[in-house]
Coordinates of C-alpha atoms and ligand atoms in Angstrom, one line a residue:
M177 CA -159.1 -31.9 -58.5
K178 CA -158.1 -28.3 -59.2
V179 CA -157.1 -26.5 -56.1
L180 CA -156.8 -22.7 -55.7
V181 CA -153.9 -21.9 -53.3
V182 CA -154.2 -18.5 -51.7
N183 CA -151.6 -16.6 -49.8
C184 CA -153.1 -13.4 -48.6
G185 CA -151.2 -10.4 -47.2
S186 CA -152.5 -7.0 -46.0
S187 CA -152.4 -5.4 -49.5
S188 CA -151.5 -8.4 -51.7
L189 CA -152.8 -11.8 -52.6
K190 CA -150.7 -14.5 -54.3
Y191 CA -152.4 -17.4 -55.9
Q192 CA -151.9 -20.6 -57.9
L193 CA -154.4 -22.9 -59.5
I194 CA -152.9 -26.4 -59.2
D195 CA -154.1 -29.6 -60.9
S196 CA -153.6 -32.1 -58.1
E197 CA -153.4 -35.0 -60.6
T198 CA -150.4 -33.6 -62.5
E199 CA -149.2 -31.5 -59.6
K200 CA -148.6 -28.7 -62.1
A201 CA -149.7 -25.0 -61.7
L202 CA -152.2 -24.1 -64.4
A203 CA -151.9 -20.4 -63.6
V204 CA -150.0 -18.3 -61.1
G205 CA -150.6 -14.7 -60.1
L206 CA -150.4 -11.8 -57.7
C207 CA -152.9 -9.0 -56.8
E208 CA -150.9 -6.0 -55.6
R209 CA -151.9 -2.7 -54.0
I210 CA -155.2 -3.9 -52.8
G211 CA -157.0 -1.0 -51.1
I212 CA -154.7 1.5 -52.8
D213 CA -155.4 1.3 -56.5
G214 CA -154.9 -2.3 -57.6
R215 CA -152.9 -4.4 -60.1
L216 CA -153.4 -8.1 -61.0
N217 CA -150.5 -10.0 -62.6
H218 CA -151.8 -13.3 -64.0
T219 CA -149.7 -15.9 -65.9
P220 CA -151.4 -18.9 -67.4
A221 CA -149.0 -21.9 -67.7
G222 CA -147.0 -21.7 -70.9
G223 CA -148.5 -18.3 -71.6
E224 CA -147.5 -14.6 -71.4
K225 CA -148.0 -12.6 -68.2
V226 CA -151.1 -10.4 -68.3
V227 CA -151.3 -7.2 -66.2
I228 CA -154.8 -6.1 -65.4
N229 CA -155.1 -2.6 -63.9
D230 CA -158.7 -2.7 -62.6
P231 CA -159.3 -1.1 -59.2
L232 CA -159.0 -3.6 -56.2
P233 CA -160.6 -1.7 -53.3
N234 CA -160.7 -4.7 -51.1
H235 CA -159.8 -8.5 -50.9
E236 CA -163.3 -9.6 -52.1
V237 CA -162.9 -7.7 -55.3
A238 CA -159.4 -9.0 -55.6
I239 CA -160.6 -12.6 -55.3
Q240 CA -163.4 -11.8 -57.8
S241 CA -160.8 -10.5 -60.2
V242 CA -158.6 -13.6 -59.8
L243 CA -161.6 -15.8 -60.6
A244 CA -162.5 -13.7 -63.6
A245 CA -158.9 -14.1 -64.8
L246 CA -158.9 -17.8 -64.3
T247 CA -162.1 -18.2 -66.4
D248 CA -161.3 -15.5 -69.0
A249 CA -161.8 -16.5 -72.6
N250 CA -158.3 -15.4 -73.7
Y251 CA -156.0 -16.0 -70.8
G252 CA -158.1 -18.1 -68.5
V253 CA -157.3 -21.8 -67.7
I254 CA -160.7 -23.2 -66.7
K255 CA -164.1 -22.9 -68.3
S256 CA -166.1 -22.5 -65.1
L257 CA -165.6 -21.9 -61.4
D258 CA -167.3 -25.3 -60.8
E259 CA -163.9 -26.8 -61.8
I260 CA -162.3 -25.5 -58.6
G261 CA -162.7 -28.3 -56.1
A262 CA -161.1 -26.7 -53.0
V263 CA -159.2 -23.7 -51.8
G264 CA -156.0 -24.0 -49.7
H265 CA -155.1 -20.9 -47.6
R266 CA -151.7 -20.2 -46.2
V267 CA -152.1 -19.1 -42.6
V268 CA -149.0 -17.7 -40.8
H269 CA -149.7 -18.4 -37.1
G270 CA -151.6 -21.3 -35.7
G271 CA -150.2 -20.9 -32.2
E272 CA -150.5 -24.1 -30.1
K273 CA -154.0 -24.7 -31.4
F274 CA -153.0 -26.2 -34.8
A275 CA -150.4 -28.9 -35.1
S276 CA -151.7 -29.8 -38.6
S277 CA -153.8 -28.4 -41.5
V278 CA -157.6 -28.3 -41.0
V279 CA -160.8 -27.9 -43.0
I280 CA -162.0 -24.4 -42.4
N281 CA -165.3 -23.9 -40.5
D282 CA -166.6 -21.1 -38.2
E283 CA -164.9 -22.7 -35.2
V284 CA -161.5 -22.7 -37.0
I285 CA -161.9 -19.1 -38.1
A286 CA -162.5 -18.1 -34.5
A287 CA -159.5 -20.1 -33.4
I288 CA -157.3 -18.4 -36.1
E289 CA -158.6 -15.1 -34.8
E290 CA -157.4 -16.0 -31.3
C291 CA -153.9 -16.3 -32.7
N292 CA -154.0 -12.7 -34.2
D293 CA -152.0 -11.3 -31.3
L294 CA -149.1 -13.6 -32.1
A295 CA -148.9 -12.4 -35.8
P296 CA -150.7 -9.1 -35.9
L297 CA -149.4 -8.3 -39.4
H298 CA -150.2 -11.6 -41.0
N299 CA -153.1 -13.5 -39.5
P300 CA -155.7 -10.8 -39.9
A301 CA -154.8 -10.6 -43.6
N302 CA -155.0 -14.3 -43.9
L303 CA -158.5 -14.2 -42.4
I304 CA -159.6 -11.5 -44.8
G305 CA -158.7 -13.9 -47.7
I306 CA -160.5 -16.8 -46.0
N307 CA -163.7 -14.7 -45.5
A308 CA -163.6 -13.2 -49.0
C309 CA -163.4 -16.7 -50.5
K310 CA -166.2 -17.9 -48.2
T311 CA -168.4 -15.2 -49.4
I312 CA -167.6 -15.5 -53.1
M313 CA -167.3 -19.3 -53.3
P314 CA -169.8 -20.6 -50.8
G315 CA -169.9 -24.4 -50.7
V316 CA -166.3 -24.9 -52.0
P317 CA -164.3 -26.6 -49.2
M318 CA -161.4 -24.6 -47.8
V319 CA -158.3 -25.8 -45.8
A320 CA -156.0 -23.7 -43.6
V321 CA -152.3 -24.7 -43.8
F322 CA -150.2 -23.1 -41.0
D323 CA -146.6 -21.9 -41.2
T324 CA -146.2 -23.0 -37.6
A325 CA -147.9 -26.4 -37.6
F326 CA -144.9 -28.5 -38.7
H327 CA -142.9 -27.3 -35.7
Q328 CA -145.5 -28.2 -33.1
T329 CA -143.6 -31.4 -32.5
M330 CA -140.7 -29.5 -30.9
P331 CA -140.0 -30.6 -27.3
K332 CA -140.1 -28.2 -24.4
E333 CA -136.3 -27.9 -24.3
A334 CA -136.4 -26.4 -27.8
Y335 CA -139.5 -24.2 -27.5
L336 CA -139.3 -22.7 -24.0
Y337 CA -137.4 -19.4 -23.5
G338 CA -135.4 -18.5 -20.4
L339 CA -138.1 -16.1 -19.2
P340 CA -140.4 -16.1 -16.2
F341 CA -142.7 -19.0 -16.8
E342 CA -145.8 -16.7 -16.2
Y343 CA -145.3 -15.3 -19.7
Y344 CA -145.7 -18.7 -21.3
D345 CA -148.6 -19.4 -19.0
K346 CA -150.4 -16.1 -19.7
Y347 CA -149.4 -15.2 -23.2
K348 CA -148.0 -18.5 -24.7
I349 CA -144.7 -16.8 -25.4
R350 CA -142.5 -19.6 -26.7
R351 CA -140.7 -20.6 -29.9
Y352 CA -143.2 -21.5 -32.7
G353 CA -141.0 -21.4 -35.8
F354 CA -142.2 -20.6 -39.3
H355 CA -141.7 -21.7 -43.0
G356 CA -143.1 -25.0 -41.7
T357 CA -144.7 -25.9 -45.0
S358 CA -141.3 -25.6 -46.7
H359 CA -139.4 -27.4 -43.9
S360 CA -141.9 -30.3 -44.1
F361 CA -141.9 -30.5 -47.9
V362 CA -138.1 -30.2 -48.2
S363 CA -137.2 -32.6 -45.4
K364 CA -139.5 -35.3 -46.9
R365 CA -137.9 -34.8 -50.4
A366 CA -134.4 -34.9 -48.8
I367 CA -135.2 -38.2 -47.1
D368 CA -136.3 -39.6 -50.5
V369 CA -133.5 -38.2 -52.6
A370 CA -130.8 -39.2 -50.0
G371 CA -132.3 -42.7 -49.7
L372 CA -132.8 -42.5 -46.0
D373 CA -135.2 -44.4 -43.8
A374 CA -137.8 -41.8 -42.8
K375 CA -138.3 -43.4 -39.4
N376 CA -134.6 -43.3 -38.6
S377 CA -133.3 -40.1 -40.1
K378 CA -131.7 -36.8 -39.0
V379 CA -132.1 -34.0 -41.5
I380 CA -131.2 -30.3 -41.3
V381 CA -133.1 -28.0 -43.6
C382 CA -131.7 -24.6 -44.4
H383 CA -134.5 -22.4 -45.9
L384 CA -132.5 -19.5 -47.1
G385 CA -134.6 -16.9 -48.9
N386 CA -135.3 -13.3 -48.1
G387 CA -136.6 -14.7 -44.8
A388 CA -134.4 -17.5 -43.6
S389 CA -134.7 -20.3 -41.1
I390 CA -133.1 -23.6 -40.3
S391 CA -134.8 -26.7 -38.8
A392 CA -133.7 -30.0 -37.2
V393 CA -135.9 -32.8 -38.5
K394 CA -135.5 -36.1 -36.6
N395 CA -137.4 -39.2 -37.9
G396 CA -139.6 -36.8 -40.0
E397 CA -140.6 -34.5 -37.1
S398 CA -139.3 -31.0 -36.4
V399 CA -137.4 -31.0 -33.1
D400 CA -136.0 -27.5 -33.3
T401 CA -136.0 -24.4 -35.6
S402 CA -134.3 -21.0 -35.6
M403 CA -137.3 -18.7 -35.9
G404 CA -139.1 -18.1 -32.6
L405 CA -142.2 -16.3 -31.3
T406 CA -141.9 -14.3 -34.5
P407 CA -139.9 -14.7 -37.7
L408 CA -137.3 -12.2 -36.3
E409 CA -135.2 -14.7 -34.4
G410 CA -132.3 -16.9 -35.7
L411 CA -130.4 -16.4 -39.0
I412 CA -129.4 -13.1 -40.4
M413 CA -131.9 -12.4 -43.2
G414 CA -132.5 -10.0 -46.1
T415 CA -133.6 -7.2 -43.8
R416 CA -134.1 -8.9 -40.4
S417 CA -131.3 -8.9 -37.8
G418 CA -131.9 -12.5 -36.5
D419 CA -130.4 -13.2 -33.1
I420 CA -129.0 -10.2 -31.2
D421 CA -128.3 -9.5 -27.6
P422 CA -131.7 -8.2 -26.4
A423 CA -129.9 -5.5 -24.4
I424 CA -129.0 -3.8 -27.7
I425 CA -132.6 -2.6 -28.0
E426 CA -132.4 -0.5 -24.8
F427 CA -128.9 0.7 -25.7
I428 CA -130.0 2.0 -29.1
A429 CA -133.3 3.4 -27.7
H430 CA -131.3 5.5 -25.2
K431 CA -128.5 6.6 -27.6
E432 CA -130.8 7.5 -30.5
N433 CA -133.9 8.5 -28.6
K434 CA -136.0 5.9 -30.3
S435 CA -139.2 4.1 -29.3
I436 CA -139.6 0.3 -29.1
D437 CA -141.7 0.5 -32.3
D438 CA -138.9 2.4 -34.1
I439 CA -136.4 -0.2 -33.1
M440 CA -138.7 -3.1 -34.1
T441 CA -138.9 -1.5 -37.5
I442 CA -135.1 -1.2 -37.6
L443 CA -134.7 -4.9 -36.6
N444 CA -137.3 -6.2 -39.1
K445 CA -136.9 -3.9 -42.1
K446 CA -133.5 -2.1 -41.9
S447 CA -131.1 -4.8 -40.6
G448 CA -129.9 -8.1 -41.9
V449 CA -127.5 -8.1 -44.9
Q450 CA -129.3 -5.0 -46.2
G451 CA -128.4 -3.0 -43.1
M452 CA -125.0 -4.5 -42.7
S453 CA -123.9 -3.8 -46.2
G454 CA -125.9 -0.7 -47.0
V455 CA -126.2 -2.2 -50.5
S456 CA -129.2 -4.5 -50.8
S457 CA -131.1 -7.4 -49.2
D458 CA -130.6 -9.4 -52.4
F459 CA -127.6 -11.6 -52.5
R460 CA -127.1 -11.1 -56.2
D461 CA -126.5 -7.4 -55.6
L462 CA -124.2 -8.3 -52.6
A463 CA -122.1 -10.6 -54.8
K464 CA -121.7 -7.9 -57.4
A465 CA -120.8 -5.3 -54.8
A466 CA -118.4 -7.7 -53.1
D467 CA -116.7 -8.4 -56.5
E468 CA -116.3 -4.6 -56.9
G469 CA -114.5 -4.5 -53.6
N470 CA -117.2 -3.4 -51.2
E471 CA -116.0 -4.6 -47.8
H472 CA -119.3 -4.3 -46.0
A473 CA -121.0 -6.4 -48.7
K474 CA -118.3 -9.1 -48.2
E475 CA -118.7 -8.9 -44.4
A476 CA -122.5 -9.3 -44.6
V477 CA -122.3 -12.4 -46.7
A478 CA -119.5 -13.9 -44.5
V479 CA -121.4 -13.2 -41.3
F480 CA -124.6 -14.7 -42.9
A481 CA -122.8 -17.9 -43.8
Y482 CA -121.1 -18.2 -40.5
R483 CA -124.4 -17.9 -38.7
V484 CA -125.9 -20.7 -40.9
A485 CA -122.9 -22.9 -40.1
K486 CA -123.3 -22.2 -36.3
Y487 CA -126.9 -23.2 -36.4
I488 CA -126.1 -26.4 -38.3
G489 CA -123.6 -27.2 -35.5
A490 CA -126.2 -26.6 -32.9
Y491 CA -128.7 -28.9 -34.6
V492 CA -126.2 -31.7 -35.1
A493 CA -125.8 -31.5 -31.3
A494 CA -129.6 -31.4 -30.8
M495 CA -130.1 -34.6 -32.9
N496 CA -126.8 -36.2 -31.9
G497 CA -125.8 -36.5 -35.5
V498 CA -127.0 -35.7 -39.0
D499 CA -127.6 -37.8 -42.2
A500 CA -128.4 -35.0 -44.7
I501 CA -128.4 -31.2 -44.9
A502 CA -130.8 -29.7 -47.5
F503 CA -130.5 -26.2 -48.9
T504 CA -133.7 -24.5 -50.3
A505 CA -135.4 -21.2 -51.2
G506 CA -134.2 -18.4 -53.4
L507 CA -130.6 -18.2 -52.0
G508 CA -130.3 -21.8 -50.8
E509 CA -131.3 -23.1 -54.2
N510 CA -129.3 -20.7 -56.4
D511 CA -126.2 -19.5 -54.7
G512 CA -123.5 -22.1 -54.9
K513 CA -120.9 -19.7 -53.4
V514 CA -122.8 -19.3 -50.2
R515 CA -123.4 -23.1 -49.9
K516 CA -119.7 -23.6 -50.4
T517 CA -118.8 -21.1 -47.7
V518 CA -121.3 -22.8 -45.3
C519 CA -119.9 -26.2 -46.1
S520 CA -116.3 -25.0 -45.6
Y521 CA -117.2 -24.9 -41.8
L522 CA -118.5 -28.5 -41.9
G523 CA -115.3 -30.6 -42.5
Y524 CA -115.7 -32.0 -39.0
L525 CA -118.8 -33.8 -40.2
G526 CA -116.9 -35.5 -43.0
I527 CA -118.6 -33.4 -45.6
T528 CA -116.9 -33.1 -49.0
L529 CA -118.5 -30.9 -51.5
D530 CA -118.7 -31.9 -55.2
E531 CA -117.9 -28.6 -56.8
E532 CA -119.2 -29.5 -60.2
E533 CA -122.6 -30.6 -58.8
N534 CA -122.7 -27.6 -56.5
A535 CA -122.4 -25.3 -59.5
K536 CA -125.7 -26.7 -61.0
R537 CA -129.1 -25.5 -60.2
G538 CA -132.8 -25.8 -60.8
F539 CA -133.4 -29.4 -59.7
E540 CA -133.1 -31.8 -56.8
N541 CA -129.5 -32.7 -56.5
I542 CA -126.9 -34.2 -54.1
I543 CA -123.9 -31.8 -54.1
T544 CA -121.5 -33.9 -52.0
T545 CA -119.0 -36.5 -53.3
K546 CA -120.0 -40.2 -53.0
D547 CA -117.6 -40.7 -50.0
S548 CA -119.0 -37.7 -48.1
K549 CA -120.1 -38.9 -44.6
V550 CA -123.1 -36.6 -44.7
K551 CA -125.1 -35.9 -47.9
V552 CA -125.7 -32.2 -48.7
L553 CA -128.6 -31.6 -51.1
V554 CA -130.3 -28.8 -53.0
I555 CA -134.1 -29.3 -52.9
P556 CA -136.2 -26.7 -54.6
T557 CA -139.1 -25.9 -52.3
N558 CA -142.7 -25.6 -53.4
E559 CA -144.9 -24.3 -50.7
E560 CA -147.9 -23.9 -53.0
L561 CA -147.8 -27.6 -54.1
A562 CA -147.4 -28.6 -50.4
I563 CA -150.5 -26.6 -49.6
A564 CA -152.4 -28.1 -52.5
R565 CA -151.5 -31.6 -51.4
E566 CA -152.6 -30.9 -47.8
T567 CA -155.8 -29.5 -49.1
V568 CA -156.6 -32.5 -51.3
A569 CA -155.8 -34.9 -48.5
L570 CA -158.3 -33.2 -46.2
V571 CA -161.2 -32.6 -48.5
Ligands
AMP828 P1 -137.1 -16.2 -51.6 O1 -137.5 -15.4 -50.4 O2 -137.1 -17.7 -51.4 O3 -137.9 -15.8 -52.8 O4 -135.6 -15.8 -52.0 C1 -135.3 -14.5 -52.4 C2 -133.8 -14.2 -52.3 O5 -133.1 -15.3 -52.8 C3 -133.3 -13.0 -53.0 O6 -133.5 -11.8 -52.2 C4 -131.9 -13.3 -53.2 O7 -131.1 -12.9 -52.1 C5 -131.8 -14.8 -53.3 N1 -131.6 -15.2 -54.7 C6 -132.6 -15.5 -55.6 N2 -132.0 -15.9 -56.8 C7 -130.7 -15.9 -56.6 C8 -129.5 -16.2 -57.4 N3 -129.6 -16.6 -58.7 N4 -128.3 -16.1 -56.8 C9 -128.2 -15.7 -55.6 N5 -129.2 -15.4 -54.8 C10 -130.4 -15.5 -55.3

């Protein structure tokens, strides 16, 4: 079956057409500037990227343009739309309603809408994508795959905050966690690659990209994760602060005469390694600046790695041990130096890094020596493939 995987943002739409038999992407692409002017970048497998500058006034037109690109005589990859057997949608927040992926129907759409409050920037955009596909491809089954679903197995100790209970009761304020599709995919691969028994395994997944989160996965189930009610909590990220003393918000508000909205923008968009270094949110730029002697860039990377190591320690405690630690996403997969710095804190676990293996990249790999007590792995994530697999399983 060919599955169209859609990840819809407020002004963008990422897609992949995946052949579920070969598990290969036949085409990947991105609609940008939807509602502004519009640009579609479409790349057929093994072919050149095509940029189409037709107007994209709304998401329905964007989906129509994607379908036109997929069936185009020159750069298309299918002859007719009938070849698309199902659509898999990434949905950011499923609240407590969704602990797994579901086939989309009107009831599911209404339930996703009810989670809009929890992810006001993301869920409405995801729903626009779902409704646009429903209109343009009626009859094609669709599946919603939630970023939060994998973490619904967390116990209360991990998901309740130290707040008055009424806020959980009234508003469902609790830890949800994100990047669930990636944590699920990578933990399963780590269990396989490390040769563990899935039913008796303790794995820590470090998803380190522009957004970053860590999860503790015991016997295949998420038991804790670093992101919370929103993706702002936990690790230091590209532009997000991660954990801070909540009183800092009031302190800055008074000192700088700023509103809560202003401060949320600072914490989400102007903090993290970008804010700390004043250089960039991209670790490649930070490495270059650090090599040139920029102290703030060095500090930002050092604080980032230290925070990752602290969370690993916390999750070893949460699971009373660990068998394997997996690094994934842009930074986790590519930056051997950051992995090495994180592992330098983990000698107490009997971890010994294999420097030669740690320098390699682009494939699933064990980067510790044979006698290391805990295996450390690099596992490239593939959220789109995970969404396609879930979709096929349900339709
Ligand atoms: P992601 O959000 O998973 O796409 O990851 C994007 C981030 O990964 C970038 O902002 C960089 O910080 C980091 N990254 C990607 N490639 C590399 C690389 N070759 N070396 C170091 N960091 C990288």
